[in-house]
mmCIF file of C-alpha atoms and ligand atoms in Angstrom:
data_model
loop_
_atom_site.group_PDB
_atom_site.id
_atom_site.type_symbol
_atom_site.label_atom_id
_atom_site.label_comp_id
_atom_site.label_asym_id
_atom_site.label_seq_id
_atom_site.Cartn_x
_atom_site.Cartn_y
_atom_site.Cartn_z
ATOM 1 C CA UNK A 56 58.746 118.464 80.241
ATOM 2 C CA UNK A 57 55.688 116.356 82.057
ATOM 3 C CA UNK A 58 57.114 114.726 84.681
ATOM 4 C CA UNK A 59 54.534 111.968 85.888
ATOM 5 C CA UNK A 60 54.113 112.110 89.505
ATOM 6 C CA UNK A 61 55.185 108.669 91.651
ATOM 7 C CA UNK A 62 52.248 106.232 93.689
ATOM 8 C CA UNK A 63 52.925 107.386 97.280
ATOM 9 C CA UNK A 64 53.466 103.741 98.087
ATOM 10 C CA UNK A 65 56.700 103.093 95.437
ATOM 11 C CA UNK A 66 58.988 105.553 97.711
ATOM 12 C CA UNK A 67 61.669 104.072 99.268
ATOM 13 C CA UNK A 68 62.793 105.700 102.654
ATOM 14 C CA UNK A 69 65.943 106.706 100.692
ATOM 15 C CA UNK A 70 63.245 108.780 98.463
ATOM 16 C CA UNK A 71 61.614 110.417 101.094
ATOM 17 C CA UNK A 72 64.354 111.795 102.302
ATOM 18 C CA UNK A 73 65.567 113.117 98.963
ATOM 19 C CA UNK A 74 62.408 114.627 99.231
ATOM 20 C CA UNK A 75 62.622 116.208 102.188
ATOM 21 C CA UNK A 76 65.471 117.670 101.929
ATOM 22 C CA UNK A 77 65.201 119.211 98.492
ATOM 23 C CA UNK A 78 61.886 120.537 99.562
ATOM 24 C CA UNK A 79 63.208 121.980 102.592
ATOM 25 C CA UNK A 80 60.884 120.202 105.030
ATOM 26 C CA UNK A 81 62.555 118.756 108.405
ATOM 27 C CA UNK A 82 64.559 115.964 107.795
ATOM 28 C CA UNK A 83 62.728 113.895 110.969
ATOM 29 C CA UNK A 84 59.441 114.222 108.644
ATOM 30 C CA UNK A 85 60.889 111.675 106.640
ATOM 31 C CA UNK A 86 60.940 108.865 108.801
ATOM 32 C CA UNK A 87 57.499 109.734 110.014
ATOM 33 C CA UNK A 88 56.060 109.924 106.309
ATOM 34 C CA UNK A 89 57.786 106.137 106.095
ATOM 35 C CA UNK A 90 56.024 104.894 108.934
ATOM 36 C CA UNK A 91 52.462 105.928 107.954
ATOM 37 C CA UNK A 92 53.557 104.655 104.315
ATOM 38 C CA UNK A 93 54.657 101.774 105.888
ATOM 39 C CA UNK A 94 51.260 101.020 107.584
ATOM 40 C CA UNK A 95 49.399 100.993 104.705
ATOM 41 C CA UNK A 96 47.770 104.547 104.556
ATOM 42 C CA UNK A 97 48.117 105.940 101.091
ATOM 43 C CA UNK A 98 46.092 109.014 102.616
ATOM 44 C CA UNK A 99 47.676 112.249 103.576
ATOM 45 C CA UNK A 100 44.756 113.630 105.888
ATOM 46 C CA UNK A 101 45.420 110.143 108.088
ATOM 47 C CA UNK A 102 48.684 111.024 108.795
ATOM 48 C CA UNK A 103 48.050 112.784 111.606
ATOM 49 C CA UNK A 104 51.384 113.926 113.329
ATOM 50 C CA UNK A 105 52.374 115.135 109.675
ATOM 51 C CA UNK A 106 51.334 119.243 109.346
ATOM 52 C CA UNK A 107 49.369 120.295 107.077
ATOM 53 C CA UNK A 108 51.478 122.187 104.884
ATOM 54 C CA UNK A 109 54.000 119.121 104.460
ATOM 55 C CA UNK A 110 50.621 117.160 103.592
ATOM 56 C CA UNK A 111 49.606 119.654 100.987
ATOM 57 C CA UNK A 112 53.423 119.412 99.418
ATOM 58 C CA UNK A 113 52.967 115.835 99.647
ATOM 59 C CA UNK A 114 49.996 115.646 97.536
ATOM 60 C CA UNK A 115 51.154 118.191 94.919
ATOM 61 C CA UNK A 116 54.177 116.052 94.398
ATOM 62 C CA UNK A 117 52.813 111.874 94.633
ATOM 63 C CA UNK A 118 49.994 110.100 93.600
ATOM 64 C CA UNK A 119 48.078 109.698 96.842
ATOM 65 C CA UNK A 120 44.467 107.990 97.298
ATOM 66 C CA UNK A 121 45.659 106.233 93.790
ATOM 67 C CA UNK A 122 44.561 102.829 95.013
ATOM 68 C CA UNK A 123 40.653 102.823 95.827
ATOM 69 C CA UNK A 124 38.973 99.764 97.188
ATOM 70 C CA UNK A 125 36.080 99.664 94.576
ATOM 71 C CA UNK A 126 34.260 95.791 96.116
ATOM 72 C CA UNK A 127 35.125 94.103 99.211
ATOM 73 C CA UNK A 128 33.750 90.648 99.057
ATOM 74 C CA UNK A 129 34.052 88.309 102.251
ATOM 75 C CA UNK A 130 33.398 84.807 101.670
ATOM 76 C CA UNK A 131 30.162 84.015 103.821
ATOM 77 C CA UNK A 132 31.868 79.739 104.253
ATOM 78 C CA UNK A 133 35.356 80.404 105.564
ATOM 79 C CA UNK A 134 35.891 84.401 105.901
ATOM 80 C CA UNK A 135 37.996 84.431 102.528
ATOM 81 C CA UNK A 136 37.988 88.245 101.725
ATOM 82 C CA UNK A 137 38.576 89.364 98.250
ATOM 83 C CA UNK A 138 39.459 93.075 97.146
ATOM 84 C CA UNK A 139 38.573 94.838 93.908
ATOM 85 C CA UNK A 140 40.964 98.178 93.742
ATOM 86 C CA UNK A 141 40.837 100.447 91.028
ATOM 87 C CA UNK A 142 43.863 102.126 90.200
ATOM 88 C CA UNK A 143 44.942 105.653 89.511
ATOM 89 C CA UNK A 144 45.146 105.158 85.484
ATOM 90 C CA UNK A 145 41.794 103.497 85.711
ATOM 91 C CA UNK A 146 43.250 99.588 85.691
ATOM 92 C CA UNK A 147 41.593 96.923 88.135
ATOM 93 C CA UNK A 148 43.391 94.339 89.739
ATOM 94 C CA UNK A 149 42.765 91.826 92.597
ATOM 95 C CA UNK A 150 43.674 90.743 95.813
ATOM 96 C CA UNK A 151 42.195 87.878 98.098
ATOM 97 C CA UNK A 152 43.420 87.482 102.226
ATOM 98 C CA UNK A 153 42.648 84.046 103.562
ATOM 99 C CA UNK A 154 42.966 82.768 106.926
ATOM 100 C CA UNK A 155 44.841 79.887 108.172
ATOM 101 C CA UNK A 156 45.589 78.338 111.244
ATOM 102 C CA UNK A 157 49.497 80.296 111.375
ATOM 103 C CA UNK A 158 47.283 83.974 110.720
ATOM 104 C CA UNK A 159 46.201 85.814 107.631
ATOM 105 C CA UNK A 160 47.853 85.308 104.242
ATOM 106 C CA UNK A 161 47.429 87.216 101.105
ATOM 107 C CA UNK A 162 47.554 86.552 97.420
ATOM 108 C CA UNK A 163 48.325 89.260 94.989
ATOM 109 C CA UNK A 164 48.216 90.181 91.723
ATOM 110 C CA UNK A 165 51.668 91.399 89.997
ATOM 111 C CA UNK A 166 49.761 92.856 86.485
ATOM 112 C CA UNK A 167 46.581 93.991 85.636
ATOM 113 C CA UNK A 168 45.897 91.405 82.832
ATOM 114 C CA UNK A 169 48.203 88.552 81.764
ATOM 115 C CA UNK A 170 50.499 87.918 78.427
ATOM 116 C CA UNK A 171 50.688 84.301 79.327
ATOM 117 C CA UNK A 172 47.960 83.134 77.554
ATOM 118 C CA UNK A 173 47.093 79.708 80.051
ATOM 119 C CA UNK A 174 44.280 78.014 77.971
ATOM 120 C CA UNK A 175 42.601 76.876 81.624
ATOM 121 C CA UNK A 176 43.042 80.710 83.190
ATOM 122 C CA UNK A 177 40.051 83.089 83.124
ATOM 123 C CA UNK A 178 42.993 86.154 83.723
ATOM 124 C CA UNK A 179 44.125 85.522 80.366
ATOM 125 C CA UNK A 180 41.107 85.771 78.743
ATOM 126 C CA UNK A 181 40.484 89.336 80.231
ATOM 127 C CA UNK A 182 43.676 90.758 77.987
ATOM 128 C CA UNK A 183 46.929 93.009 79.322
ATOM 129 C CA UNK A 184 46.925 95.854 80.852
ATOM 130 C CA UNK A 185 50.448 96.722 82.132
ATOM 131 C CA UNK A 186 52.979 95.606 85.271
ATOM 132 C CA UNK A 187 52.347 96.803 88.527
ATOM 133 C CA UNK A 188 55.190 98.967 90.454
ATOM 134 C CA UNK A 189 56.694 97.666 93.411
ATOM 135 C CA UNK A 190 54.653 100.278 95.499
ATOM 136 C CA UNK A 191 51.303 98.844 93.937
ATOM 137 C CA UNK A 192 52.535 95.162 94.933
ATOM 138 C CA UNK A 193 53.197 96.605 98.540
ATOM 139 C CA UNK A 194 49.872 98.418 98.523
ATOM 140 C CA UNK A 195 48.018 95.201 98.077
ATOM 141 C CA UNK A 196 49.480 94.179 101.209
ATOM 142 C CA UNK A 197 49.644 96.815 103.552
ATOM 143 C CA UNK A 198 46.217 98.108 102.633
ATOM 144 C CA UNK A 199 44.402 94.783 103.002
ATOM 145 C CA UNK A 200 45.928 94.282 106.402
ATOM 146 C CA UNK A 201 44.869 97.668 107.476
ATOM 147 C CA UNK A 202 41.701 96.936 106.351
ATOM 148 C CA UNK A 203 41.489 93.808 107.783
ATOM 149 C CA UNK A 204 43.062 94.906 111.251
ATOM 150 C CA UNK A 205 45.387 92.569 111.813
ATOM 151 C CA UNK A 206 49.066 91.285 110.491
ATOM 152 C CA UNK A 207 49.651 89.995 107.214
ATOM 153 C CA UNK A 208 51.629 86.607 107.970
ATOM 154 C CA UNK A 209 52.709 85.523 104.830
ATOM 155 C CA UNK A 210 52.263 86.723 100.702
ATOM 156 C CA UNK A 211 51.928 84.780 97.977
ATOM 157 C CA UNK A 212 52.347 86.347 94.357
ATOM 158 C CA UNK A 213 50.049 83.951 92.576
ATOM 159 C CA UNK A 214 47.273 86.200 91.376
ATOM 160 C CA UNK A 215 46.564 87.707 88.358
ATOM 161 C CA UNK A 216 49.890 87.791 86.332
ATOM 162 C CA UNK A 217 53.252 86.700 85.287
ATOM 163 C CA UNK A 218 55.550 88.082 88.498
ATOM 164 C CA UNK A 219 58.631 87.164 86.540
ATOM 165 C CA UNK A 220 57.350 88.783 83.057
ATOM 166 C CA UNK A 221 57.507 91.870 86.030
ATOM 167 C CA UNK A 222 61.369 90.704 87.434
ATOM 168 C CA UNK A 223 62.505 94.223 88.598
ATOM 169 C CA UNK A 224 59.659 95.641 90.547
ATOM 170 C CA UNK A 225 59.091 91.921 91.973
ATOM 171 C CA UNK A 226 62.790 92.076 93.456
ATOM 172 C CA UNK A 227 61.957 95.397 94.353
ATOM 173 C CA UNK A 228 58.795 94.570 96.150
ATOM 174 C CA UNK A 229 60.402 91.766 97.926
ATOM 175 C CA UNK A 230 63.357 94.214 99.214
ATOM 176 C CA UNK A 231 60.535 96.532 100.333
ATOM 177 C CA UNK A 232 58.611 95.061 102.289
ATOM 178 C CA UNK A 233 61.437 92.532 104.084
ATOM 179 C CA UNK A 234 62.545 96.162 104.587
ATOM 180 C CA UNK A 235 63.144 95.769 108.801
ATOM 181 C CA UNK A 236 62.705 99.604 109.440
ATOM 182 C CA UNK A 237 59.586 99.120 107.229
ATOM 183 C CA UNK A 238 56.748 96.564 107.189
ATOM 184 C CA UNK A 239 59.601 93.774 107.930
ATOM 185 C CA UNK A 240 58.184 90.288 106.824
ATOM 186 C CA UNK A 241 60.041 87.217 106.544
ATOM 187 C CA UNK A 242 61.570 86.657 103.173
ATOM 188 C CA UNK A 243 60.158 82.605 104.085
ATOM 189 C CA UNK A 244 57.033 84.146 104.589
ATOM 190 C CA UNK A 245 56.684 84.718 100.594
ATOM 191 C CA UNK A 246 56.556 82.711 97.994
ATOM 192 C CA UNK A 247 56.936 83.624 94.428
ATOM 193 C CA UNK A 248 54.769 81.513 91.600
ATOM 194 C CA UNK A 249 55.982 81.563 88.126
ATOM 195 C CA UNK A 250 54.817 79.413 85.072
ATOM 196 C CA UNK A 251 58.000 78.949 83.843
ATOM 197 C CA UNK A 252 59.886 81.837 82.391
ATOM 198 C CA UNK A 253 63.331 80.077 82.539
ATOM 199 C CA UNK A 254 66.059 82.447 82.352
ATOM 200 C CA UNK A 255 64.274 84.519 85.344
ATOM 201 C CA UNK A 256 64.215 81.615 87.473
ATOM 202 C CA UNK A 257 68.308 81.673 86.512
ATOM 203 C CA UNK A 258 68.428 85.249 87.641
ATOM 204 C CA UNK A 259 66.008 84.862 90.579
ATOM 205 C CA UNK A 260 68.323 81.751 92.136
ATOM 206 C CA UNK A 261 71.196 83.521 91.875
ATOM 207 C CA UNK A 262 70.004 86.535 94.785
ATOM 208 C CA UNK A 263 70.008 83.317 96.999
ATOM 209 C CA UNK A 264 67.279 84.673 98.896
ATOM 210 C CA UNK A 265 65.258 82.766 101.028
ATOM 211 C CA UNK A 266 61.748 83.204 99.290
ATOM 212 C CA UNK A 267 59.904 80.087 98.157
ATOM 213 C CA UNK A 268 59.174 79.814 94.560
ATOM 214 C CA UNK A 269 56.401 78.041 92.935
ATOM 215 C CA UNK A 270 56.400 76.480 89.633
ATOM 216 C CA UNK A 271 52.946 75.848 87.496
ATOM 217 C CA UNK A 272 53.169 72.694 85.680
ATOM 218 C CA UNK A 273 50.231 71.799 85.283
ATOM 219 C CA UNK A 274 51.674 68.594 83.029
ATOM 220 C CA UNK A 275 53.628 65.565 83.135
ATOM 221 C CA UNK A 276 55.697 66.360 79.652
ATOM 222 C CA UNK A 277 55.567 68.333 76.998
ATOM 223 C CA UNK A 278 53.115 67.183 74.433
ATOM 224 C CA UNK A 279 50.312 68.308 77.560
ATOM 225 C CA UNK A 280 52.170 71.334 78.916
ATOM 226 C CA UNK A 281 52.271 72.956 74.926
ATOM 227 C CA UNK A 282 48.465 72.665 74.244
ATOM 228 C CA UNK A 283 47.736 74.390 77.558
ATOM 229 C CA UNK A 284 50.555 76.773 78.224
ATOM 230 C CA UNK A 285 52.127 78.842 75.749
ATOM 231 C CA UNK A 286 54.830 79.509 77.944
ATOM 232 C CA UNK A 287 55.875 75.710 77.169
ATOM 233 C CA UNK A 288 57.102 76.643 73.692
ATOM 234 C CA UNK A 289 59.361 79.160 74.490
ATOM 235 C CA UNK A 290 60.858 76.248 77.426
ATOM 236 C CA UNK A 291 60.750 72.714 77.518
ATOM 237 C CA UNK A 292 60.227 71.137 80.088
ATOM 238 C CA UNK A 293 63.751 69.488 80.728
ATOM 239 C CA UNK A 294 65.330 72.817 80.717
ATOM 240 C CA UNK A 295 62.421 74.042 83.287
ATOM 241 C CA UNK A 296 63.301 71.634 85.434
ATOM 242 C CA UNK A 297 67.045 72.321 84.945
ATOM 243 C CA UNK A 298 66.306 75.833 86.095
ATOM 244 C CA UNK A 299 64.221 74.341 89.056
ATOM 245 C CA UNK A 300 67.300 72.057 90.124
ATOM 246 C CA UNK A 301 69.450 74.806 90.233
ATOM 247 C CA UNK A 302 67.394 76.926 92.505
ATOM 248 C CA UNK A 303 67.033 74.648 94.709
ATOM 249 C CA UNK A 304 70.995 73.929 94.757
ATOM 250 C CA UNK A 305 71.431 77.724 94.978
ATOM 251 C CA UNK A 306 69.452 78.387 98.083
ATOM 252 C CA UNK A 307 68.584 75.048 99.606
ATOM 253 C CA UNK A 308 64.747 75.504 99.529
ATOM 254 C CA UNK A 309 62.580 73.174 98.504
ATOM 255 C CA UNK A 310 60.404 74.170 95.355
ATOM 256 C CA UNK A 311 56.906 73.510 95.139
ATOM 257 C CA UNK A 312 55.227 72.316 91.533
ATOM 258 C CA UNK A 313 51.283 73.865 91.384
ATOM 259 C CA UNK A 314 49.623 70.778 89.075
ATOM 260 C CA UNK A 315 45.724 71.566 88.081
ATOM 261 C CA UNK A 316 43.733 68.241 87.574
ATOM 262 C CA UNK A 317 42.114 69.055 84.519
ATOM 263 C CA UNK A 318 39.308 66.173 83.806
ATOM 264 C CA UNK A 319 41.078 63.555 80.482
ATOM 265 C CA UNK A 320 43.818 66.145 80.337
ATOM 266 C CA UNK A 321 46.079 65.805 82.734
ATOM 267 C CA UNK A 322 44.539 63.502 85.526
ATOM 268 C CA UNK A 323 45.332 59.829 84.285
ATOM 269 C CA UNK A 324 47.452 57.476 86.156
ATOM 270 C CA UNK A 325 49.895 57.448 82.957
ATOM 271 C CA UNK A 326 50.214 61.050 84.297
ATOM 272 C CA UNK A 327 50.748 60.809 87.710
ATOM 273 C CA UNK A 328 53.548 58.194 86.433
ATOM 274 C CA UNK A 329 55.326 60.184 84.174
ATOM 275 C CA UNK A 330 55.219 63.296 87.087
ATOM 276 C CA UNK A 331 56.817 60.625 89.712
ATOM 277 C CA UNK A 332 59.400 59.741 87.042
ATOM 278 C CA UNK A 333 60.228 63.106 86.139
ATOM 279 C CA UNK A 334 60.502 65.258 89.459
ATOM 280 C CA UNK A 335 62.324 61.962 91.019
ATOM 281 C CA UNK A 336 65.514 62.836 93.215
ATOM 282 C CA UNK A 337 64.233 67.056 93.464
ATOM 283 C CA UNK A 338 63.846 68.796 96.342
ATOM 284 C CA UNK A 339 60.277 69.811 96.348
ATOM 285 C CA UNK A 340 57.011 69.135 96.338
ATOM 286 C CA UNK A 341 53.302 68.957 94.570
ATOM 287 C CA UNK A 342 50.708 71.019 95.261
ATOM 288 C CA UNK A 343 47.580 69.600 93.492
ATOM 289 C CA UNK A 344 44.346 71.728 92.789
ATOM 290 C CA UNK A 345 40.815 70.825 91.438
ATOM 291 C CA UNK A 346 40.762 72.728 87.982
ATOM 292 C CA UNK A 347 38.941 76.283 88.718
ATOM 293 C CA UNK A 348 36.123 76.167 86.437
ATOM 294 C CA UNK A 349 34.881 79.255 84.843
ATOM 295 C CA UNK A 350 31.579 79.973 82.424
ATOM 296 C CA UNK A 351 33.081 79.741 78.980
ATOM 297 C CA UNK A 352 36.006 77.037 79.912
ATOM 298 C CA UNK A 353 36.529 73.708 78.007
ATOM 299 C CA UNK A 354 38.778 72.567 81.596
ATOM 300 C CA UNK A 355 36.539 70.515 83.968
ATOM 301 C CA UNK A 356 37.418 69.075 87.446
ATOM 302 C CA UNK A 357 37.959 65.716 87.847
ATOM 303 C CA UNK A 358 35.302 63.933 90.541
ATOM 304 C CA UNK A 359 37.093 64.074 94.021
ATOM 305 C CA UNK A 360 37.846 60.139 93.569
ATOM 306 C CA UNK A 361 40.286 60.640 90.737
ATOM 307 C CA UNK A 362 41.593 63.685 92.837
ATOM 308 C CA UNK A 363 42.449 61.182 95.889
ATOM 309 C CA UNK A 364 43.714 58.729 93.401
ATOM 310 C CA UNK A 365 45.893 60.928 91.671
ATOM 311 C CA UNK A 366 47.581 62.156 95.222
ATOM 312 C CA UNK A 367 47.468 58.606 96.623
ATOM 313 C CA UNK A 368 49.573 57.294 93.156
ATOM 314 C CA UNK A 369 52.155 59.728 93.574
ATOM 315 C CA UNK A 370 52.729 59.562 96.846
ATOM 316 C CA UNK A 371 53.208 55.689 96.381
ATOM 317 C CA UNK A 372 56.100 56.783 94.354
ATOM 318 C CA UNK A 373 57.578 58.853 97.217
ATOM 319 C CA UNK A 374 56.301 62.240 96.005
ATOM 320 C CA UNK A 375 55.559 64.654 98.444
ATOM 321 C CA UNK A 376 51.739 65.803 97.500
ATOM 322 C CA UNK A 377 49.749 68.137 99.169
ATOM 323 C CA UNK A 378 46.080 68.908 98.010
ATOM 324 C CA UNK A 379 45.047 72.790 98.008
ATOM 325 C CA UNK A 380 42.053 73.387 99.984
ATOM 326 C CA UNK A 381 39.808 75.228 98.360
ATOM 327 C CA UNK A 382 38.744 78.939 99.832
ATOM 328 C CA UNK A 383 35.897 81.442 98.864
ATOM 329 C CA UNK A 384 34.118 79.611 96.608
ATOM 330 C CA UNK A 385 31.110 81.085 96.783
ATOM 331 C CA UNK A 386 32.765 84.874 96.338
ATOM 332 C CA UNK A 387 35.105 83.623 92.446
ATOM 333 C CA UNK A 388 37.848 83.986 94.483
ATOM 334 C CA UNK A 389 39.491 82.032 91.630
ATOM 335 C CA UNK A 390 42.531 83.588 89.702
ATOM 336 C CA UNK A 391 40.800 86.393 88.054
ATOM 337 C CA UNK A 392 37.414 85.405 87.770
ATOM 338 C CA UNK A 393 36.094 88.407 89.675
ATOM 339 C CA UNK A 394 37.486 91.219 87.994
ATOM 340 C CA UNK A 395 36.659 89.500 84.827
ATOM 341 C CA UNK A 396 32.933 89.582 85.997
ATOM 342 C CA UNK A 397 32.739 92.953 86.339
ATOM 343 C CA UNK A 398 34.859 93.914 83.265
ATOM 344 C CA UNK A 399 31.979 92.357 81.634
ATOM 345 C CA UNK A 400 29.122 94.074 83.670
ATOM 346 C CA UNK A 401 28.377 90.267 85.265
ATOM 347 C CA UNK A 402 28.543 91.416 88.995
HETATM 348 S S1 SF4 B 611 47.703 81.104 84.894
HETATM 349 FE FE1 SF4 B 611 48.970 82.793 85.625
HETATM 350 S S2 SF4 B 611 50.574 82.966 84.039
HETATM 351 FE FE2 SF4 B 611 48.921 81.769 83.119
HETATM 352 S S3 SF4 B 611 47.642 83.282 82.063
HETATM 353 FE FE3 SF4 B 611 46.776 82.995 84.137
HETATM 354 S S4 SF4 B 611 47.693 84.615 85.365
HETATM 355 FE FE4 SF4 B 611 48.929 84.408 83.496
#
C-alpha cells in the first residue's frame, strides 16, 4: 500500500508527537519541531536546533519545501504584496498581505480554482482544482509573515474559493492557528467570507465561535442574485438571510454583507431600496466594493458618483455602509486575476 506522505504544515502538535514517539526520536523534539512549524518554516535545514538525523527522518516521512513562492509582487502605490505559491502536486494558488493602520492583514485562498461559478469572478473562470488542507491554509499565513518580517494581525478567507464548499479543513485551520501554544491569533482577528452555502452557515453558527463571517450578496433579491450567482439557486435569498439571523443570534457578532456595484446591474436606487428593506432590524453591516473589472468581463464599475450615492441612500435608511478601499491595483491583486494571468502565459 502507497501511503501519501502529509504537508509538513497540516501536523498538529498531537501528530508530532505520535511521530516522535513511534520513531523513537526524543519526545522534547516534538515541541521544538512545532515551534519552527509554527513560525512558518516548512524547511528542515532552517531548523537549526533540530539534528540532522531527526531532519533527514523528517523529510523521508512529510512533504517539506511543498509550498514554493513562485512571484512576489509588491504593489509600488500602497505596499500591497501579493504571493504566487506553487504547490507540491503542481496547483497555484494566491495570497495578498495588505497593510492597515491596526498592522498587516492577509487574504487567502481556501481552493485552487472555484466550483461557484460567480458570473463577475475571474477565479471561476480559471476552473477547479481541489480544496486546500488546513496546513496549506496555515502556510499562507505563517509563510507570508515570515516573509514579510513582521506579525500577521488579522486573516481574512476571501480569496480564491468557496471556504465553506472546504467546511472541515476551514474549522480545522481556524483551531490551528488560534492554537495558543502555536501561532495563537485571535479568533476576532478572522473573518470567514462565504457566498452563501446555507446549511454550512447552520453548522458554522452552531461552534459559537467568535470569528466574523462575511456574506457575498452582491443583490438586493433574487431575480439579480440568480443571473449572477449560481449559488442563488440552490438558496434563496430569504432562507440566506434566515441562516444569517441565526448566526448572529448564536454568537452575538455582527455579520457583514460584501455587495459589488456592478454598473445597470445592481447599482440603482430601486436597489439600494430593496437592500435597506431587506437587511432591516439585522445585526450587521455593508461592505460595498467597485466591481473588479477583468479583460473578458461583461461587469463594469459604476462612476464613483453612483458609488457615493449608493452608500449615501442606504445609510439614509439607517444601514451601516462601509466602502472597501481599494489596494494593489496596479499588481491584479483582485480575486484571482493574477494566477489567472499566468495560467494563461499573460504575465
Ligand atoms: S466570487 Fe468567490 S465563490 Fe464566487 S466563483 Fe469567485 S471565488 Fe468562487
Amino acid at each position: 500500500m502507497i501511503v501519501e506522505k502529509r504537508f509538513c504544515l497540516d501536523l498538529t502538535q498531537d501528530d508530532i508527537k505520535e511521530w516522535c514517539s513511534t520513531r523513537g526520536v526524543e519526545s522534547y523534539r516534538a515541541s521544538q519541531i512545532y515551534k519552527w512549524l509554527s513560525s512558518g518554516v516548512t524547511v528542515t535545514d532552517e531548523m537549526t536546533n533540530v539534528s540532522k538525523k531527526v531532519r533527514a527522518m523528517l523529510e523521508e516521512d512529510f512533504i517539506f519545501d511543498g509550498f514554493k513562492v513562485l512571484e512576489k509582487y509588491v504593489s509600488k502605490i500602497d505596499g500591497t504584496t501579493k504571493f504566487v505559491y506553487l504547490l507540491h502536486d503542481g496547483n497555484i494558488i494566491e495570497s495578498v498581505v495588505m497593510r492597515y493602520k491596526t498592522g498587516l492583514a492577509v487574504c487567502i485562498s481556501s481552493q485552487a480554482g472555484c466550483k461557484m461559478g460567480c458570473e463577475f469572478c475571474a477565479s471561476a473562470k480559471a476552473g477547479f482544482g481541489r480544496s486546500l488542507s488546513s496546513g496549506e491554509l496555515l502556510a499562507q499565513v505563517l509563510i507570508s509573515q515570515k516573509i514579510m518580517g513582521e506579525k500577521i494581525r488579522s486573516v481574512v478567507v476571501m480569496g480564491i474559493g468557496e471556504p465553506f464548499d472546504n467546511y472541515e479543513n476551514i474549522v480545522n485551520f481556524i483551531d490551528r492557528i488560534t492554537d495558543p501554544e502555536g501561532p495563537g491569533m485571535g479568533a476576532r482577528h478572522i473573518t470567514i467570507s462565504t457566498c452563501g452555502l446555507v446549511p454550512k452557515i447552520r453548522e458554522f453558527a452552531s461552534l459559537k465561535s467568535q470569528v466574523n463571517l462575511a456574506v457575498s450578496l452582491h443583490a438586493p433579491n433574487d431575480a439579480i442574485r440568480t443571473g449572477i450567482m449560481p449559488i442563488a439557486r440552490a438558496y434563496c435569498m430569504e432562507e440566506l438571510l434566515d441562516a444569517c439571523r441565526e448566526y448572529t443570534k448564536v454568537t452575538g457578532r455582527r455579520i457583514t454583507f460584501e455587495y459589488s456595484l456592478f454598473k445597470g446591474i445592481n447599482d440603482r436606487r430601486q436597489d439600494a431600496d430593496e437592500l435597506a428593506s431587506r437587511l432591516k432590524g439585522m445585526l450587521c453591516h455593508v461592505n460595498l466594493i467597485a466591481a473588479n473589472e477583468f479583460p473578458g468581463s461583461d461587469f463594469h464599475r459604476p462612476d464613483r458618483r453612483s458609488v457615493n450615492d449608493f452608500k449615501q441612500y442606504l445609510e439614509s435608511k439607517g444601514v451601516n455602509v462601509t466602502l472597501r478601499r481599494e489596494m494593489g491595483t496596479d499588481i491584479m491583486a483582485a480575486c484571482g486575476q493574477l494566477r489567472r494571468g499566468i495560467e494563461e502565459g499573460t504575465e
